[in-house]
Coordinates of C-alpha atoms in Angstrom, one line a residue:
M1211 CA 44.3 -15.2 -4.3
S1212 CA 42.8 -15.5 -0.8
I1213 CA 40.3 -18.2 0.0
L1214 CA 37.7 -15.5 0.9
L1215 CA 38.1 -13.7 -2.4
F1216 CA 37.9 -16.9 -4.3
L1217 CA 34.7 -17.8 -2.6
L1218 CA 33.2 -14.3 -3.2
L1219 CA 34.1 -14.5 -6.9
G1220 CA 32.5 -17.9 -7.1
T1221 CA 29.3 -16.7 -5.5
L1222 CA 29.1 -13.7 -7.9
T1223 CA 29.8 -16.0 -10.9
T1224 CA 27.0 -18.3 -9.8
L1225 CA 24.6 -15.4 -9.5
A1226 CA 25.6 -14.1 -13.0
L1227 CA 25.2 -17.5 -14.6
G1228 CA 21.9 -18.4 -13.0
Q1229 CA 20.3 -21.7 -14.1
G1230 CA 21.5 -22.0 -17.6
T1231 CA 21.5 -18.2 -18.2
R1232 CA 24.5 -16.0 -18.5
V1233 CA 25.4 -12.3 -19.0
G1234 CA 25.9 -11.7 -22.8
F1235 CA 23.9 -14.7 -23.9
Y1236 CA 22.9 -12.8 -27.1
R1237 CA 26.3 -11.3 -27.7
T1238 CA 26.7 -12.9 -31.1
T1239 CA 23.1 -13.7 -32.1
C1240 CA 21.5 -10.3 -31.2
P1241 CA 24.2 -7.9 -30.0
R1242 CA 21.8 -4.9 -29.9
V1243 CA 19.2 -6.5 -27.6
E1244 CA 19.9 -4.4 -24.6
S1245 CA 19.9 -1.1 -26.4
I1246 CA 16.7 -1.9 -28.3
V1247 CA 14.9 -2.9 -25.0
R1248 CA 16.2 0.2 -23.2
S1249 CA 15.0 2.5 -26.0
A1250 CA 11.5 0.9 -25.9
V1251 CA 11.4 1.3 -22.2
Q1252 CA 12.4 4.9 -22.4
S1253 CA 9.8 5.7 -25.0
G1254 CA 7.1 3.7 -23.1
I1255 CA 7.7 5.5 -19.9
Q1256 CA 7.5 8.9 -21.6
A1257 CA 4.2 7.9 -23.2
N1258 CA 2.8 6.4 -20.0
P1259 CA 4.5 7.1 -16.7
R1260 CA 2.6 4.2 -15.0
A1261 CA 4.8 1.9 -17.1
R1262 CA 7.7 2.8 -14.9
P1263 CA 6.5 0.7 -11.8
G1264 CA 4.4 -1.5 -14.1
L1265 CA 7.3 -3.2 -15.8
L1266 CA 8.9 -3.9 -12.4
R1267 CA 5.7 -5.3 -11.0
M1268 CA 5.1 -7.3 -14.2
F1269 CA 8.4 -9.1 -13.8
F1270 CA 7.8 -9.7 -10.1
H1271 CA 4.4 -11.2 -10.7
D1272 CA 5.7 -13.3 -13.7
C1273 CA 8.6 -14.8 -11.7
F1274 CA 6.3 -15.7 -8.8
V1275 CA 4.0 -17.7 -11.0
N1276 CA 5.6 -20.8 -12.6
G1277 CA 9.0 -19.0 -12.8
C1278 CA 10.3 -16.1 -15.0
D1279 CA 8.9 -17.4 -18.3
A1280 CA 6.8 -14.4 -19.6
S1281 CA 3.5 -16.3 -19.0
I1282 CA 2.1 -13.1 -17.6
L1283 CA 2.3 -11.6 -21.2
I1284 CA -0.1 -14.1 -22.8
D1285 CA -3.5 -13.0 -23.8
G1286 CA -6.6 -15.1 -23.2
P1287 CA -9.9 -15.2 -21.3
S1288 CA -8.4 -17.1 -18.3
A1289 CA -4.7 -16.2 -18.7
E1290 CA -2.6 -14.8 -15.9
K1291 CA -3.0 -11.3 -17.3
T1292 CA -6.7 -11.4 -16.4
A1293 CA -6.2 -12.3 -12.7
T1294 CA -7.2 -9.6 -10.2
P1295 CA -3.6 -8.7 -9.1
N1296 CA -2.5 -8.3 -12.7
V1297 CA -5.3 -6.2 -14.2
P1298 CA -4.0 -2.9 -12.9
I1299 CA -0.5 -3.5 -14.3
R1300 CA 0.6 -1.1 -17.1
G1301 CA 3.4 -1.4 -19.6
F1302 CA 2.5 -4.5 -21.6
E1303 CA 2.7 -2.4 -24.8
V1304 CA 6.4 -1.6 -24.0
I1305 CA 7.3 -5.3 -24.1
D1306 CA 5.3 -5.7 -27.3
A1307 CA 7.2 -2.8 -28.9
A1308 CA 10.6 -4.2 -27.9
K1309 CA 9.6 -7.6 -29.3
T1310 CA 8.5 -6.1 -32.6
Q1311 CA 11.8 -4.3 -33.0
L1312 CA 13.9 -7.4 -32.0
E1313 CA 12.0 -9.6 -34.4
A1314 CA 12.8 -7.2 -37.2
T1315 CA 16.5 -7.2 -36.1
C1316 CA 17.1 -10.8 -35.1
P1317 CA 14.0 -12.9 -35.7
G1318 CA 13.3 -15.9 -33.5
V1319 CA 16.2 -15.3 -31.2
V1320 CA 15.3 -13.2 -28.1
S1321 CA 12.7 -14.6 -25.6
C1322 CA 9.9 -12.5 -24.2
A1323 CA 11.1 -13.6 -20.8
D1324 CA 14.5 -12.0 -21.3
I1325 CA 12.9 -8.8 -22.7
L1326 CA 10.8 -8.6 -19.5
A1327 CA 13.9 -9.1 -17.3
L1328 CA 15.8 -6.4 -19.1
A1329 CA 12.9 -4.0 -19.1
A1330 CA 12.4 -4.4 -15.4
R1331 CA 16.0 -3.5 -14.8
D1332 CA 15.8 -0.5 -17.2
S1333 CA 12.7 0.8 -15.5
V1334 CA 14.7 1.0 -12.2
V1335 CA 17.6 2.7 -13.8
L1336 CA 15.4 5.2 -15.6
S1337 CA 13.9 6.0 -12.2
G1338 CA 17.3 6.8 -10.7
G1339 CA 18.3 3.3 -9.4
T1340 CA 21.6 1.6 -9.9
S1341 CA 22.0 -0.8 -12.8
W1342 CA 23.0 -4.5 -12.7
E1343 CA 24.0 -7.0 -15.3
V1344 CA 21.1 -9.2 -16.3
P1345 CA 21.8 -12.8 -17.2
T1346 CA 19.8 -13.9 -20.3
G1347 CA 19.0 -17.2 -21.9
R1348 CA 15.5 -17.8 -20.5
R1349 CA 12.9 -19.5 -22.6
D1350 CA 9.2 -18.6 -22.8
G1351 CA 6.6 -20.7 -21.0
L1352 CA 3.7 -22.6 -22.7
V1353 CA 1.1 -22.2 -19.9
S1354 CA -0.7 -19.2 -18.5
Q1355 CA -3.6 -19.6 -16.1
A1356 CA -5.2 -17.0 -13.9
S1357 CA -5.8 -19.6 -11.2
D1358 CA -2.0 -20.0 -10.8
T1359 CA -1.7 -16.4 -9.4
A1360 CA -3.5 -17.4 -6.1
N1361 CA -0.2 -17.5 -4.2
L1362 CA 1.1 -14.0 -5.3
P1363 CA 2.0 -11.8 -2.3
A1364 CA -1.1 -9.8 -1.3
F1365 CA -1.6 -6.3 0.1
N1366 CA -3.0 -7.7 3.4
D1367 CA -0.6 -10.6 4.0
P1368 CA 0.9 -10.7 7.5
I1369 CA 4.7 -11.0 7.6
S1370 CA 4.7 -14.7 8.3
V1371 CA 2.7 -15.3 5.1
Q1372 CA 5.0 -13.0 3.1
I1373 CA 8.1 -14.8 4.4
R1374 CA 6.6 -18.2 3.4
K1375 CA 5.6 -17.0 -0.1
F1376 CA 9.1 -15.6 -0.7
A1377 CA 10.8 -18.7 0.8
D1378 CA 8.8 -20.9 -1.6
K1379 CA 10.7 -19.1 -4.4
G1380 CA 14.1 -19.5 -2.8
L1381 CA 14.1 -15.9 -1.5
N1382 CA 14.9 -15.1 2.2
T1383 CA 13.5 -12.4 4.5
Q1384 CA 16.2 -10.0 3.4
D1385 CA 15.2 -10.5 -0.2
L1386 CA 11.5 -9.8 0.8
V1387 CA 12.3 -6.5 2.5
T1388 CA 14.6 -5.5 -0.5
L1389 CA 12.2 -6.4 -3.3
V1390 CA 9.2 -4.9 -1.7
G1391 CA 11.3 -1.7 -1.7
G1392 CA 10.4 -1.6 -5.4
H1393 CA 7.2 0.1 -4.1
T1394 CA 9.3 3.3 -4.0
I1395 CA 8.1 3.9 -7.5
G1396 CA 4.7 2.2 -7.2
S1397 CA 1.1 3.3 -6.5
A1398 CA -2.0 1.5 -5.3
A1399 CA -5.7 2.0 -5.8
C1400 CA -7.8 3.2 -2.8
A1401 CA -9.8 0.0 -3.0
V1402 CA -6.8 -2.1 -1.7
F1403 CA -6.0 0.0 1.4
S1404 CA -8.9 2.3 2.3
Y1405 CA -10.2 -0.3 4.7
R1406 CA -7.3 0.7 6.9
L1407 CA -8.5 4.3 7.2
Y1408 CA -12.0 4.0 8.6
N1409 CA -13.1 0.7 10.2
F1410 CA -10.0 -1.4 10.5
N1411 CA -10.8 -4.9 11.8
N1412 CA -14.2 -3.6 12.9
T1413 CA -12.7 -1.2 15.4
N1414 CA -14.6 1.9 14.1
G1415 CA -11.1 3.5 13.7
P1416 CA -8.0 3.4 11.6
D1417 CA -5.2 0.9 11.5
P1418 CA -2.9 1.9 14.5
D1419 CA 0.1 1.5 12.3
I1420 CA -0.8 4.7 10.4
N1421 CA 0.7 7.9 11.7
Q1422 CA -2.2 10.1 12.9
A1423 CA -0.7 13.1 11.1
F1424 CA -0.7 11.1 7.8
L1425 CA -4.3 9.9 8.2
P1426 CA -6.1 13.1 7.0
Q1427 CA -4.0 13.1 3.8
L1428 CA -5.0 9.5 3.0
R1429 CA -8.6 10.1 3.8
A1430 CA -8.7 13.2 1.6
L1431 CA -7.3 11.0 -1.3
C1432 CA -9.6 8.1 -0.5
P1433 CA -12.9 9.3 1.1
N1434 CA -15.1 6.7 2.7
N1435 CA -17.2 5.0 0.0
G1436 CA -15.3 7.1 -2.6
D1437 CA -13.8 6.1 -6.0
G1438 CA -11.8 2.9 -5.3
S1439 CA -9.9 3.3 -8.5
T1440 CA -8.1 6.5 -7.4
R1441 CA -4.4 5.7 -7.2
V1442 CA -2.1 6.9 -4.4
G1443 CA 1.7 6.8 -4.4
L1444 CA 3.3 4.2 -2.1
D1445 CA 6.3 6.4 -1.4
T1446 CA 4.8 9.8 -0.3
G1447 CA 7.0 12.7 -1.5
S1448 CA 9.2 10.6 -3.7
V1449 CA 7.0 8.5 -5.9
N1450 CA 9.0 8.6 -9.1
S1451 CA 12.5 8.2 -7.6
F1452 CA 14.1 4.9 -6.8
D1453 CA 15.5 5.6 -3.3
T1454 CA 15.3 4.7 0.4
S1455 CA 12.6 7.3 1.3
Y1456 CA 10.1 4.4 1.0
Y1457 CA 11.7 2.8 4.1
A1458 CA 11.8 6.2 5.9
N1459 CA 8.0 6.5 5.3
L1460 CA 7.5 3.0 6.8
R1461 CA 9.5 4.0 9.9
N1462 CA 7.4 7.2 10.2
G1463 CA 4.0 5.4 10.0
R1464 CA 3.4 6.4 6.4
G1465 CA 3.2 3.0 4.8
V1466 CA 0.1 2.9 2.5
L1467 CA -0.4 -0.8 2.1
E1468 CA -1.0 -3.0 5.2
S1469 CA 1.6 -5.5 4.1
D1470 CA 4.2 -2.7 3.7
A1471 CA 3.5 -1.1 7.1
K1472 CA 4.1 -4.5 8.7
L1473 CA 7.7 -4.5 7.4
W1474 CA 8.3 -1.9 10.1
S1475 CA 5.9 -2.9 12.9
D1476 CA 7.0 -6.6 12.8
P1477 CA 10.4 -7.1 14.5
T1478 CA 11.1 -10.0 12.1
T1479 CA 11.6 -7.5 9.2
Q1480 CA 12.2 -4.2 11.0
R1481 CA 15.9 -4.8 11.4
S1482 CA 16.4 -5.0 7.7
V1483 CA 14.5 -1.8 7.2
Q1484 CA 16.7 -0.1 9.8
R1485 CA 19.8 -1.3 8.1
F1486 CA 18.7 0.4 4.8
L1487 CA 18.1 3.5 6.8
G1488 CA 21.6 3.4 8.4
V1489 CA 20.4 3.1 12.0
R1490 CA 23.3 3.6 14.4
G1491 CA 24.6 0.4 15.9
L1492 CA 23.6 -1.8 13.0
P1493 CA 25.7 -2.8 9.9
G1494 CA 24.4 -0.7 7.1
M1495 CA 23.3 -1.9 3.7
R1496 CA 22.9 -0.1 0.4
F1497 CA 19.4 -0.5 -1.0
D1498 CA 20.4 0.0 -4.6
V1499 CA 23.1 -2.7 -4.5
E1500 CA 20.9 -5.2 -2.5
F1501 CA 18.0 -4.6 -4.9
G1502 CA 20.1 -5.7 -7.9
R1503 CA 21.3 -8.7 -6.0
S1504 CA 17.8 -9.8 -5.0
M1505 CA 16.5 -9.2 -8.5
L1506 CA 19.2 -11.5 -9.8
K1507 CA 18.0 -14.2 -7.4
M1508 CA 14.4 -13.8 -8.2
G1509 CA 15.2 -13.6 -12.0
N1510 CA 16.5 -17.1 -11.8
T1511 CA 13.4 -18.6 -10.3
E1512 CA 12.2 -21.9 -11.9
L1513 CA 13.7 -21.0 -15.3
K1514 CA 13.1 -22.7 -18.6
T1515 CA 16.3 -22.9 -20.6
G1516 CA 18.0 -24.9 -23.3
S1517 CA 15.3 -26.9 -25.1
Q1518 CA 12.5 -26.1 -22.6
G1519 CA 9.6 -23.9 -23.6
E1520 CA 10.0 -21.8 -26.8
I1521 CA 11.0 -18.5 -28.2
R1522 CA 7.6 -16.8 -28.9
R1523 CA 7.2 -14.9 -32.2
V1524 CA 4.9 -12.5 -30.4
C1525 CA 4.8 -12.1 -26.6
T1526 CA 1.0 -12.3 -26.3
A1527 CA 0.6 -15.8 -27.8
I1528 CA 2.1 -19.2 -27.7
N1529 CA 3.6 -20.1 -31.1

């Protein structure tokens, strides 16, 4: 075996193992875990299409706050779920349904944190994305506070702030550009981006990053002083498909969120976008493959394993 191949295999093994997690953790204790979660996700998406991006966003927001420990699932008057960035998320009922089935099949075995990690992967696959193996063995957290969500990436963060927030979680700039690509199946309320359409930075005009031909379409969907709860797809023309058209829209000035548009207009991240688009003269990258790789990295953020945390009986409450 060559040294290069040995090092590559070692790297992939480390990714698959994570921090005390491993692929097949429930192989003997709950062998049907993945099929049960997949079935719940499929049924949940059919009942509520917004669960498709919701499960992915849920996992992202969970991992960025005290690690991937399912703290976002806990109910309570000041829990993470009540924080402004998390209120619009849909799909919590999918996790609850999977947990109910798993408790009936193998009680007290599968953590809510692992259910969420598997469900996020399955939502991507059911949207046409490429699958990846999910290491399991996470334990559920014991703390959930809305105040801890203050450092979640925001819709108006400049690139420098986005990079810092991702770096704080052990994720690099490439991971940032890749993971934000999950917006290919996402949507946003007019309230979080309509400021770009009318009086951006008190200029009495729109954000110059918006393609002038795209502007009338956005204004028709989000009229000035209109209904801020109206939702708009973040990947125009391909909102339900997990593909690279999101990046093509950024290149063409059709990024809906300010933070997304900056991925193209800022040279720090533009090169990564270009590589996903196969720009001549740059080494190409496959978005679907890189997305799974970055999800593995994020999914091993600040984990609780072994005797840490607990295995919740229900995902909405600490035991």
